XYZ file of N, CA, C and O in Angstrom:
812
model
N 102.645 65.939 29.195
C 101.739 65.190 30.015
C 102.475 64.124 30.808
O 103.281 63.366 30.294
N 102.401 64.122 32.118
C 103.080 63.170 32.937
C 102.474 61.790 32.862
O 101.373 61.644 32.328
N 103.238 60.808 33.242
C 102.597 59.456 33.207
C 101.419 59.379 34.208
O 101.306 60.062 35.131
N 100.455 58.525 33.790
C 99.216 58.452 34.601
C 99.509 57.824 35.950
O 100.452 57.042 36.069
N 98.759 58.167 36.976
C 98.949 57.644 38.322
C 98.137 56.390 38.441
O 97.164 56.339 39.171
N 98.505 55.337 37.698
C 97.812 54.061 37.869
C 96.557 54.047 37.085
O 96.032 55.132 36.592
N 95.962 52.919 36.899
C 94.752 52.758 36.133
C 93.534 52.983 36.950
O 93.586 53.141 38.189
N 92.391 52.844 36.324
C 91.084 52.965 36.994
C 90.282 51.709 36.782
O 89.104 51.709 36.574
N 91.005 50.579 36.797
C 90.364 49.328 36.508
C 89.461 48.937 37.637
O 89.704 49.239 38.828
N 88.340 48.340 37.301
C 87.404 47.832 38.288
C 87.993 46.534 38.850
O 89.000 46.044 38.438
N 87.304 45.897 39.805
C 87.809 44.640 40.425
C 87.857 43.547 39.357
O 86.980 43.458 38.478
N 88.893 42.759 39.423
C 89.067 41.608 38.535
C 88.886 40.311 39.249
O 89.486 40.078 40.283
N 88.030 39.502 38.719
C 87.813 38.187 39.349
C 88.759 37.185 38.657
O 88.643 36.906 37.523
N 89.732 36.692 39.431
C 90.655 35.732 38.847
C 90.051 34.362 38.768
O 89.521 33.883 39.813
N 90.112 33.725 37.626
C 89.576 32.369 37.563
C 90.738 31.412 37.819
O 91.860 31.793 37.865
N 90.383 30.143 38.014
C 91.348 29.171 38.390
C 92.406 29.060 37.347
O 92.118 28.971 36.157
N 93.674 29.062 37.784
C 94.763 28.873 36.875
C 95.183 30.109 36.128
O 96.088 30.012 35.282
N 94.563 31.230 36.388
C 94.927 32.482 35.694
C 95.293 33.529 36.751
O 94.604 33.729 37.732
N 96.393 34.188 36.486
C 96.928 35.200 37.373
C 96.376 36.557 37.023
O 95.792 36.774 35.933
N 96.435 37.522 37.955
C 96.040 38.851 37.676
C 96.853 39.423 36.544
O 96.288 40.207 35.743
N 98.114 39.041 36.436
C 98.942 39.534 35.288
C 98.449 39.058 34.016
O 98.451 39.777 32.978
N 97.850 37.844 33.927
C 97.272 37.340 32.667
C 96.121 38.162 32.240
O 95.957 38.483 31.037
N 95.283 38.550 33.240
C 94.123 39.404 32.859
C 94.598 40.813 32.365
O 94.025 41.380 31.498
N 95.698 41.311 33.028
C 96.178 42.586 32.569
C 96.713 42.501 31.160
O 96.465 43.385 30.324
N 97.439 41.438 30.798
C 97.950 41.259 29.439
C 96.797 41.132 28.468
O 96.879 41.725 27.415
N 95.744 40.442 28.827
C 94.580 40.319 27.949
C 93.959 41.692 27.716
O 93.599 42.030 26.552
N 93.846 42.514 28.726
C 93.261 43.812 28.616
C 94.127 44.747 27.746
O 93.603 45.429 26.868
N 95.412 44.710 27.999
C 96.343 45.497 27.179
C 96.265 45.147 25.723
O 96.264 45.979 24.784
N 96.229 43.788 25.420
C 96.147 43.318 24.035
C 94.842 43.833 23.403
O 94.864 44.241 22.264
N 93.766 43.750 24.164
C 92.435 44.196 23.647
C 92.484 45.718 23.368
O 92.000 46.192 22.348
N 93.051 46.442 24.283
C 93.157 47.920 24.103
C 93.960 48.305 22.889
O 93.636 49.193 22.169
N 95.101 47.551 22.650
C 95.927 47.833 21.491
C 95.123 47.508 20.239
O 95.251 48.293 19.210
N 94.359 46.480 20.246
C 93.572 46.140 19.082
C 92.545 47.235 18.803
O 92.312 47.632 17.642
N 91.916 47.775 19.860
C 90.986 48.814 19.643
C 91.576 50.142 19.243
O 91.050 50.894 18.449
N 92.824 50.385 19.770
C 93.576 51.539 19.312
C 93.872 51.455 17.810
O 93.831 52.424 17.061
N 94.189 50.235 17.346
C 94.422 50.050 15.897
C 93.245 50.293 15.043
O 93.365 50.530 13.870
N 92.023 50.341 15.691
C 90.818 50.669 14.973
C 90.431 52.150 15.143
O 89.346 52.599 14.724
N 91.290 52.873 15.835
C 90.987 54.320 16.009
C 90.217 54.676 17.221
O 89.703 55.824 17.326
N 90.151 53.784 18.217
C 89.395 54.030 19.408
C 90.152 54.866 20.399
O 91.067 54.371 21.112
N 89.837 56.162 20.493
C 90.592 57.049 21.367
C 90.352 56.807 22.861
O 91.192 57.074 23.694
N 89.159 56.373 23.149
C 88.864 56.077 24.554
C 89.743 54.909 25.030
O 90.228 54.862 26.119
N 89.954 53.913 24.151
C 90.778 52.785 24.465
C 92.261 53.232 24.662
O 93.017 52.787 25.517
N 92.666 54.296 23.842
C 93.993 54.751 23.982
C 94.204 55.464 25.330
O 95.265 55.351 25.961
N 93.212 56.233 25.750
C 93.322 56.861 27.115
C 93.439 55.841 28.136
O 94.205 56.019 29.095
N 92.698 54.741 28.086
C 92.741 53.632 29.078
C 94.123 53.016 28.999
O 94.725 52.710 30.032
N 94.625 52.755 27.802
C 95.953 52.135 27.604
C 97.043 52.971 28.265
O 97.890 52.480 29.008
N 96.926 54.295 28.079
C 97.906 55.265 28.700
C 97.856 55.184 30.161
O 98.888 55.130 30.844
N 96.681 55.112 30.771
C 96.555 55.157 32.216
C 97.150 53.864 32.780
O 97.846 53.912 33.815
N 96.980 52.751 32.097
C 97.500 51.464 32.609
C 98.977 51.325 32.391
O 99.707 50.830 33.314
N 99.497 51.737 31.269
C 100.879 51.376 30.869
C 101.897 52.532 31.097
O 103.107 52.230 31.257
N 101.438 53.777 31.170
C 102.428 54.875 31.217
C 103.331 54.851 32.443
O 104.589 55.186 32.353
N 102.828 54.470 33.654
C 103.778 54.487 34.796
C 104.971 53.588 34.620
O 106.126 53.937 34.859
N 104.711 52.366 34.130
C 105.845 51.413 33.941
C 106.748 51.866 32.787
O 107.937 51.759 32.867
N 106.131 52.334 31.711
C 106.951 52.779 30.548
C 107.711 54.015 30.830
O 108.784 54.259 30.288
N 107.133 54.923 31.665
C 107.962 56.114 32.102
C 109.168 55.656 32.848
O 110.245 56.265 32.665
N 109.072 54.622 33.629
C 110.280 54.071 34.362
C 111.291 53.644 33.360
O 112.478 53.834 33.578
N 110.859 52.942 32.277
C 111.759 52.506 31.224
C 112.532 53.747 30.688
O 113.798 53.711 30.570
N 111.815 54.772 30.375
C 112.440 55.959 29.778
C 113.352 56.616 30.778
O 114.430 57.075 30.378
N 112.967 56.710 32.049
C 113.777 57.385 33.060
C 115.059 56.678 33.289
O 116.102 57.282 33.514
N 114.976 55.367 33.339
C 116.189 54.527 33.568
C 117.212 54.750 32.404
O 118.430 54.784 32.694
N 116.751 54.931 31.232
C 117.659 55.080 30.122
C 118.156 56.536 29.970
O 119.339 56.745 29.681
N 117.285 57.522 30.171
C 117.622 58.874 29.906
C 118.192 59.670 31.153
O 118.887 60.617 30.974
N 117.813 59.179 32.310
C 118.351 59.818 33.558
C 117.901 61.269 33.682
O 118.665 62.155 34.187
N 116.800 61.673 33.049
C 116.332 63.041 33.106
C 114.848 62.975 32.968
O 114.276 62.522 32.073
N 114.221 63.630 34.003
C 112.751 63.509 34.106
C 112.033 64.226 32.906
O 111.056 63.720 32.357
N 112.568 65.376 32.509
C 111.962 66.069 31.399
C 112.104 65.308 30.059
O 111.112 65.183 29.301
N 113.274 64.775 29.840
C 113.529 63.991 28.625
C 112.661 62.721 28.599
O 112.174 62.336 27.603
N 112.605 62.096 29.792
C 111.813 60.881 29.949
C 110.357 61.175 29.655
O 109.673 60.354 28.961
N 109.850 62.298 30.137
C 108.439 62.621 29.887
C 108.206 62.894 28.439
O 107.206 62.465 27.830
N 109.119 63.583 27.778
C 109.067 63.821 26.284
C 109.069 62.499 25.551
O 108.281 62.305 24.649
N 110.033 61.615 25.913
C 110.130 60.327 25.241
C 108.896 59.486 25.433
O 108.433 58.802 24.495
N 108.241 59.594 26.612
C 107.029 58.859 26.844
C 105.882 59.300 25.935
O 105.202 58.528 25.360
N 105.723 60.628 25.801
C 104.717 61.145 24.936
C 104.909 60.813 23.498
O 104.019 60.355 22.770
N 106.197 60.968 23.001
C 106.465 60.648 21.613
C 106.363 59.132 21.363
O 105.926 58.749 20.289
N 106.737 58.335 22.360
C 106.624 56.925 22.189
C 105.211 56.499 22.092
O 104.834 55.563 21.320
N 104.302 57.103 22.952
C 102.892 56.726 22.872
C 102.210 57.181 21.564
O 101.237 56.540 21.138
N 102.728 58.235 20.959
C 102.214 58.633 19.660
C 102.543 57.481 18.683
O 101.701 57.073 17.845
N 103.728 56.913 18.755
C 104.060 55.746 17.886
C 103.269 54.521 18.241
O 102.877 53.747 17.360
N 103.024 54.307 19.518
C 102.194 53.187 19.908
C 100.831 53.313 19.254
O 100.272 52.329 18.718
N 100.224 54.478 19.311
C 98.952 54.775 18.741
C 98.953 54.538 17.174
O 98.099 53.848 16.673
N 100.001 55.004 16.577
C 100.011 54.962 15.101
C 100.370 53.573 14.596
O 100.056 53.215 13.433
N 101.032 52.759 15.444
C 101.428 51.400 14.989
C 100.612 50.271 15.674
O 100.973 49.121 15.564
N 99.617 50.701 16.445
C 98.855 49.688 17.245
C 98.208 48.603 16.374
O 98.145 47.435 16.796
N 97.810 48.971 15.175
C 97.199 47.965 14.277
C 98.205 46.866 13.859
O 97.758 45.748 13.495
N 99.521 47.102 14.011
C 100.497 46.120 13.569
C 100.864 45.174 14.798
O 101.650 44.214 14.521
N 100.386 45.468 15.943
C 100.668 44.602 17.114
C 100.086 43.176 16.910
O 98.900 43.003 16.631
N 100.911 42.160 17.090
C 100.513 40.785 17.000
C 100.733 40.059 18.368
O 101.867 39.847 18.747
N 99.659 39.791 19.070
C 99.826 39.120 20.387
C 100.577 37.814 20.302
O 101.188 37.426 21.296
N 100.568 37.117 19.176
C 101.259 35.879 19.070
C 102.785 36.054 19.032
O 103.529 35.059 19.183
N 103.299 37.258 18.871
C 104.702 37.497 18.786
C 105.356 38.096 20.026
O 106.520 38.389 20.012
N 104.505 38.413 21.048
C 105.077 39.024 22.212
C 103.983 39.648 23.065
O 102.936 40.011 22.558
N 104.337 39.819 24.401
C 103.354 40.489 25.295
C 103.232 41.948 24.968
O 104.171 42.554 24.459
N 102.088 42.543 25.220
C 101.889 43.921 24.880
C 102.806 44.877 25.581
O 103.303 45.872 24.974
N 103.160 44.613 26.793
C 104.075 45.553 27.513
C 105.488 45.420 26.935
O 106.197 46.387 26.820
N 105.831 44.221 26.492
C 107.190 44.098 25.846
C 107.205 44.782 24.542
O 108.246 45.483 24.197
N 106.079 44.728 23.784
C 106.048 45.437 22.502
C 106.112 46.928 22.682
O 106.842 47.664 22.007
N 105.362 47.449 23.627
C 105.326 48.927 23.864
C 106.680 49.371 24.435
O 107.157 50.426 24.078
N 107.236 48.579 25.332
C 108.558 49.006 25.915
C 109.606 49.077 24.870
O 110.534 49.890 24.910
N 109.554 48.201 23.824
C 110.473 48.247 22.759
C 110.351 49.535 22.021
O 111.389 50.158 21.630
N 109.194 49.996 21.786
C 108.957 51.255 21.041
C 109.481 52.378 21.895
O 110.207 53.314 21.342
N 109.204 52.420 23.125
C 109.705 53.455 24.090
C 111.253 53.466 24.156
O 111.898 54.472 24.183
N 111.773 52.230 24.302
C 113.156 52.082 24.435
C 113.910 52.619 23.200
O 114.940 53.322 23.307
N 113.381 52.295 21.976
C 114.020 52.791 20.770
C 113.949 54.334 20.699
O 114.883 54.927 20.180
N 112.812 54.872 21.184
C 112.779 56.354 21.122
C 113.831 56.940 22.040
O 114.473 57.931 21.698
N 113.997 56.360 23.212
C 115.024 56.818 24.168
C 116.434 56.735 23.562
O 117.255 57.586 23.673
N 116.695 55.648 22.876
C 117.987 55.424 22.263
C 118.226 56.419 21.152
O 119.369 56.928 20.965
N 117.162 56.742 20.428
C 117.299 57.773 19.395
C 117.672 59.124 19.999
O 118.532 59.835 19.489
N 117.037 59.413 21.144
C 117.373 60.657 21.827
C 118.824 60.656 22.314
O 119.521 61.668 22.172
N 119.263 59.523 22.866
C 120.631 59.466 23.316
C 121.633 59.598 22.172
O 122.642 60.278 22.328
N 121.313 58.983 21.073
C 122.221 59.079 19.928
C 122.223 60.512 19.401
O 123.274 61.069 19.023
N 121.106 61.131 19.437
C 121.059 62.596 18.942
C 121.849 63.507 19.842
O 122.335 64.511 19.393
N 121.949 63.132 21.130
C 122.711 63.971 22.043
C 124.160 63.415 22.182
O 124.903 63.993 22.969
N 124.496 62.411 21.418
C 125.808 61.736 21.486
C 126.112 61.457 22.944
O 127.225 61.711 23.446
N 125.153 60.809 23.609
C 125.254 60.542 25.023
C 124.963 59.099 25.229
O 124.720 58.355 24.249
N 124.936 58.668 26.493
C 124.604 57.274 26.870
C 124.141 57.306 28.290
O 124.420 58.180 29.048
N 123.420 56.246 28.737
C 122.947 56.194 30.151
C 124.130 56.275 31.100
O 125.184 55.698 30.871
N 123.976 57.065 32.153
C 125.068 57.321 33.062
C 125.264 56.231 34.093
O 126.256 56.176 34.809
N 124.262 55.366 34.291
C 124.330 54.323 35.278
C 124.019 52.993 34.750
O 123.579 52.835 33.577
N 124.235 51.938 35.499
C 123.845 50.621 35.100
C 122.334 50.483 35.177
O 121.698 50.878 36.144
N 121.669 50.037 34.088
C 120.253 49.969 34.029
C 119.800 48.518 33.855
O 120.549 47.643 33.523
N 118.503 48.309 34.110
C 117.946 46.975 34.016
C 117.689 46.672 32.502
O 117.070 47.483 31.870
N 118.041 45.492 32.062
C 117.669 45.090 30.723
C 116.207 44.705 30.668
O 115.723 43.857 31.385
N 115.412 45.315 29.763
C 113.991 45.125 29.698
C 113.566 43.976 28.788
O 112.472 43.485 28.842
N 114.447 43.666 27.856
C 114.059 42.711 26.762
C 113.615 41.418 27.260
O 112.669 40.808 26.709
N 114.252 40.900 28.284
C 113.871 39.600 28.737
C 113.151 39.546 30.041
O 112.883 38.498 30.654
N 112.767 40.793 30.585
C 112.059 40.801 31.796
C 110.574 40.524 31.588
O 109.978 40.912 30.574
N 109.911 39.829 32.520
C 108.490 39.573 32.384
C 107.711 40.776 32.809
O 107.878 41.271 33.934
N 106.911 41.333 31.928
C 106.104 42.484 32.287
C 104.674 42.136 32.705
O 103.808 43.002 32.891
N 104.417 40.820 32.888
C 103.097 40.496 33.338
C 102.754 41.087 34.679
O 101.590 41.528 34.890
N 103.701 41.167 35.559
C 103.378 41.744 36.871
C 103.653 43.273 36.845
O 104.653 43.740 36.247
N 102.773 44.026 37.426
C 102.921 45.465 37.444
C 103.610 45.932 38.752
O 103.766 47.081 39.055
N 103.962 44.948 39.585
C 104.625 45.188 40.855
C 106.124 45.429 40.605
O 106.668 44.844 39.718
N 106.781 46.327 41.340
C 108.184 46.549 41.184
C 109.024 45.299 41.513
O 108.692 44.598 42.484
N 110.033 45.052 40.761
C 110.910 43.869 40.990
C 112.000 44.248 41.942
O 112.133 45.359 42.398
N 112.868 43.255 42.215
C 113.928 43.457 43.250
C 114.956 44.484 42.780
O 115.678 45.047 43.569
N 115.077 44.793 41.464
C 116.020 45.768 41.011
C 115.478 47.139 40.833
O 116.246 48.081 40.570
N 114.157 47.311 41.025
C 113.589 48.596 40.782
C 114.080 49.651 41.746
O 114.279 50.792 41.445
N 114.357 49.280 42.998
C 114.834 50.287 43.949
C 116.283 50.735 43.614
O 116.616 51.847 43.904
N 117.029 49.882 42.975
C 118.360 50.311 42.551
C 118.309 51.426 41.595
O 119.060 52.390 41.564
N 117.360 51.314 40.651
C 117.234 52.343 39.533
C 116.857 53.668 40.127
O 117.106 54.705 39.540
N 116.279 53.711 41.311
C 115.820 54.967 41.929
C 116.890 55.495 42.868
O 116.662 56.521 43.529
N 118.038 54.895 42.962
C 119.119 55.394 43.720
C 119.418 54.729 45.017
O 120.366 55.068 45.736
N 118.639 53.678 45.329
C 118.831 52.954 46.606
C 119.622 51.686 46.377
O 119.472 51.044 45.368
N 120.418 51.288 47.304
C 121.095 50.006 47.343
C 122.109 49.843 46.156
O 122.349 48.769 45.705
N 122.674 50.959 45.724
C 123.649 50.840 44.586
C 124.870 50.056 44.982
O 125.447 49.295 44.237
N 125.332 50.304 46.235
C 126.469 49.578 46.739
C 126.185 48.039 46.790
O 127.037 47.263 46.436
N 124.972 47.699 47.173
C 124.609 46.286 47.178
C 124.593 45.699 45.755
O 125.070 44.586 45.581
N 124.133 46.509 44.814
C 124.141 46.048 43.427
C 125.561 45.786 42.927
O 125.813 44.756 42.325
N 126.509 46.705 43.194
C 127.862 46.528 42.739
C 128.486 45.349 43.408
O 129.241 44.592 42.810
N 128.194 45.137 44.715
C 128.776 43.936 45.392
C 128.241 42.642 44.747
O 128.964 41.690 44.570
N 126.913 42.656 44.432
C 126.291 41.430 43.830
C 126.894 41.239 42.410
O 127.058 40.076 42.000
N 127.139 42.293 41.699
C 127.730 42.176 40.356
C 129.078 41.515 40.436
O 129.468 40.750 39.601
N 129.820 41.943 41.440
C 131.215 41.379 41.590
C 131.183 39.928 41.867
O 132.180 39.175 41.606
N 130.043 39.406 42.421
C 129.947 37.987 42.698
C 129.667 37.124 41.515
O 129.781 35.870 41.588
N 129.255 37.717 40.396
C 128.942 36.982 39.177
C 130.177 36.547 38.475
O 131.329 37.049 38.706
N 130.054 35.604 37.571
C 131.205 35.203 36.698
C 131.500 36.329 35.744
O 130.675 37.225 35.523
N 132.686 36.341 35.208
C 133.111 37.435 34.337
C 132.206 37.518 33.117
O 131.822 38.608 32.658
N 131.787 36.336 32.555
C 130.958 36.358 31.345
C 129.562 36.915 31.688
O 129.005 37.701 30.879
N 129.041 36.551 32.794
C 127.716 37.039 33.209
C 127.748 38.519 33.457
O 126.890 39.278 32.997
N 128.752 38.920 34.196
C 128.853 40.375 34.545
C 129.056 41.203 33.305
O 128.419 42.219 33.125
N 129.905 40.778 32.355
C 130.186 41.541 31.178
C 128.932 41.582 30.317
O 128.580 42.734 29.830
N 128.201 40.532 30.124
C 126.984 40.508 29.329
C 125.932 41.439 29.937
O 125.290 42.205 29.193
N 125.730 41.416 31.226
C 124.724 42.213 31.849
C 125.040 43.663 31.817
O 124.220 44.535 31.490
N 126.324 44.035 32.044
C 126.746 45.440 31.976
C 126.627 46.003 30.604
O 126.217 47.129 30.390
N 127.013 45.214 29.580
C 126.845 45.685 28.164
C 125.361 45.894 27.824
O 124.932 46.867 27.126
N 124.527 44.941 28.323
C 123.109 45.068 28.044
C 122.514 46.254 28.764
O 121.788 47.091 28.202
N 122.866 46.391 30.032
C 122.240 47.437 30.882
C 122.814 48.840 30.525
O 122.111 49.797 30.347
N 124.162 48.906 30.442
C 124.791 50.220 30.247
C 124.705 50.757 28.812
O 124.466 51.943 28.649
N 124.898 49.826 27.882
C 124.877 50.250 26.439
C 123.586 49.955 25.738
O 123.373 50.361 24.555
N 122.675 49.236 26.365
C 121.389 48.973 25.773
C 121.444 47.977 24.626
O 120.641 47.997 23.763
N 122.509 47.085 24.632
C 122.637 46.136 23.553
C 121.563 45.024 23.663
O 121.277 44.575 24.762
N 121.046 44.560 22.523
C 120.166 43.467 22.538
C 120.964 42.150 22.632
O 122.189 42.134 22.500
N 120.290 41.040 22.795
C 120.941 39.731 22.811
C 121.724 39.491 21.581
O 122.859 38.945 21.578
N 121.116 39.782 20.463
C 121.758 39.545 19.162
C 123.017 40.406 18.999
O 124.094 39.923 18.497
N 122.881 41.664 19.417
C 124.045 42.544 19.392
C 125.170 42.088 20.306
O 126.376 42.159 19.950
N 124.825 41.576 21.476
C 125.817 41.034 22.344
C 126.492 39.799 21.801
O 127.743 39.642 21.894
N 125.705 38.912 21.117
C 126.290 37.763 20.550
C 127.362 38.136 19.477
O 128.433 37.540 19.394
N 127.042 39.182 18.676
C 127.995 39.632 17.671
C 129.201 40.259 18.351
O 130.345 40.049 17.966
N 128.937 41.052 19.356
C 130.014 41.836 20.030
C 130.965 40.866 20.666
O 132.219 41.080 20.614
N 130.479 39.830 21.377
C 131.304 38.923 22.160
C 131.696 37.666 21.415
O 132.340 36.820 21.936
N 131.173 37.557 20.138
C 131.486 36.398 19.335
C 131.148 35.102 20.029
O 131.929 34.170 20.166
N 129.902 35.149 20.528
C 129.390 34.012 21.369
C 128.045 33.615 20.853
O 127.293 34.481 20.477
N 127.650 32.344 20.845
C 126.347 31.867 20.446
C 125.240 32.649 21.162
O 125.330 32.856 22.357
N 124.135 32.917 20.448
C 123.035 33.642 21.039
C 122.465 32.911 22.277
O 122.160 33.516 23.269
N 122.330 31.589 22.148
C 121.821 30.815 23.317
C 122.665 30.924 24.515
O 122.163 31.000 25.627
N 123.974 31.016 24.319
C 124.910 31.182 25.502
C 124.737 32.556 26.139
O 124.714 32.679 27.330
N 124.589 33.575 25.287
C 124.324 34.919 25.778
C 123.107 35.006 26.640
O 123.111 35.506 27.756
N 121.990 34.427 26.096
C 120.759 34.386 26.864
C 120.904 33.682 28.211
O 120.360 34.118 29.201
N 121.687 32.566 28.188
C 121.837 31.813 29.438
C 122.617 32.623 30.411
O 122.316 32.625 31.659
N 123.700 33.292 29.988
C 124.539 34.123 30.916
C 123.674 35.203 31.594
O 123.728 35.385 32.720
N 122.811 35.893 30.733
C 122.051 36.937 31.312
C 120.960 36.414 32.196
O 120.670 36.956 33.244
N 120.331 35.338 31.758
C 119.229 34.734 32.593
C 119.802 34.288 33.955
O 119.222 34.626 35.021
N 120.894 33.559 33.951
C 121.498 33.061 35.207
C 122.059 34.221 36.016
O 121.928 34.217 37.259
N 122.628 35.202 35.334
C 123.188 36.350 36.070
C 122.060 37.138 36.760
O 122.175 37.596 37.848
N 120.973 37.359 36.041
C 119.832 38.123 36.614
C 119.269 37.363 37.747
O 118.891 37.979 38.794
N 119.108 36.048 37.690
C 118.622 35.272 38.771
C 119.528 35.362 39.985
O 119.070 35.560 41.127
N 120.851 35.333 39.762
C 121.813 35.478 40.882
C 121.715 36.827 41.482
O 121.799 36.964 42.728
N 121.503 37.893 40.648
C 121.407 39.237 41.177
C 120.146 39.361 42.044
O 120.147 40.010 43.094
N 119.003 38.807 41.603
C 117.797 38.889 42.305
C 117.981 38.230 43.665
O 117.516 38.775 44.679
N 118.534 37.028 43.665
C 118.722 36.357 44.943
C 119.675 37.100 45.886
O 119.402 37.136 47.129
N 120.686 37.627 45.307
C 121.644 38.432 46.128
C 120.997 39.662 46.729
O 121.156 39.925 47.896
N 120.223 40.394 45.938
C 119.634 41.629 46.350
C 118.419 41.412 47.296
O 118.138 42.275 48.171
N 117.747 40.228 47.167
C 116.662 39.989 48.082
C 117.145 39.488 49.415
O 116.420 39.423 50.337
């Protein structure tokens, strides 16, 4: 089954001080709660809303449309079976689901004794509130790679190394801290500042 072509949400009335992304997060959280109670209609709705973005996560890691589609389906089976364990207080719903999908992709890569062939975007610290593509999304689809490499060269050595290890090897912040023998807070700062510099450079 391919990723859904967007949701079928009705018009959303934004209240003062709340963004469209906040309403989306609320709906995803509610859908996960209903999935945890066995509501299949809620699962269908969740799939329509989340599968396009999560398919992109899979495709960036696997670099193969067929494998990405398989990982998406297997990942959503896990989302369904583990939905009752989702805790909104511990993370956004898209972050939680992307972690499940990302782990499934990494399992596939390990089983093939392979690794992503290109530099990928680190998902762990990206805000998923917005469903709009970010400044790095076009790079993942094959455009502006030369610009990306030029912008990477402009970063400090520590920022560039942290970002490439995170993107290329899929290391988490904790794994990077262990690998580089650097405090976790410093690793997060390097990646956060490096990502900001990349966005500004690419834009």
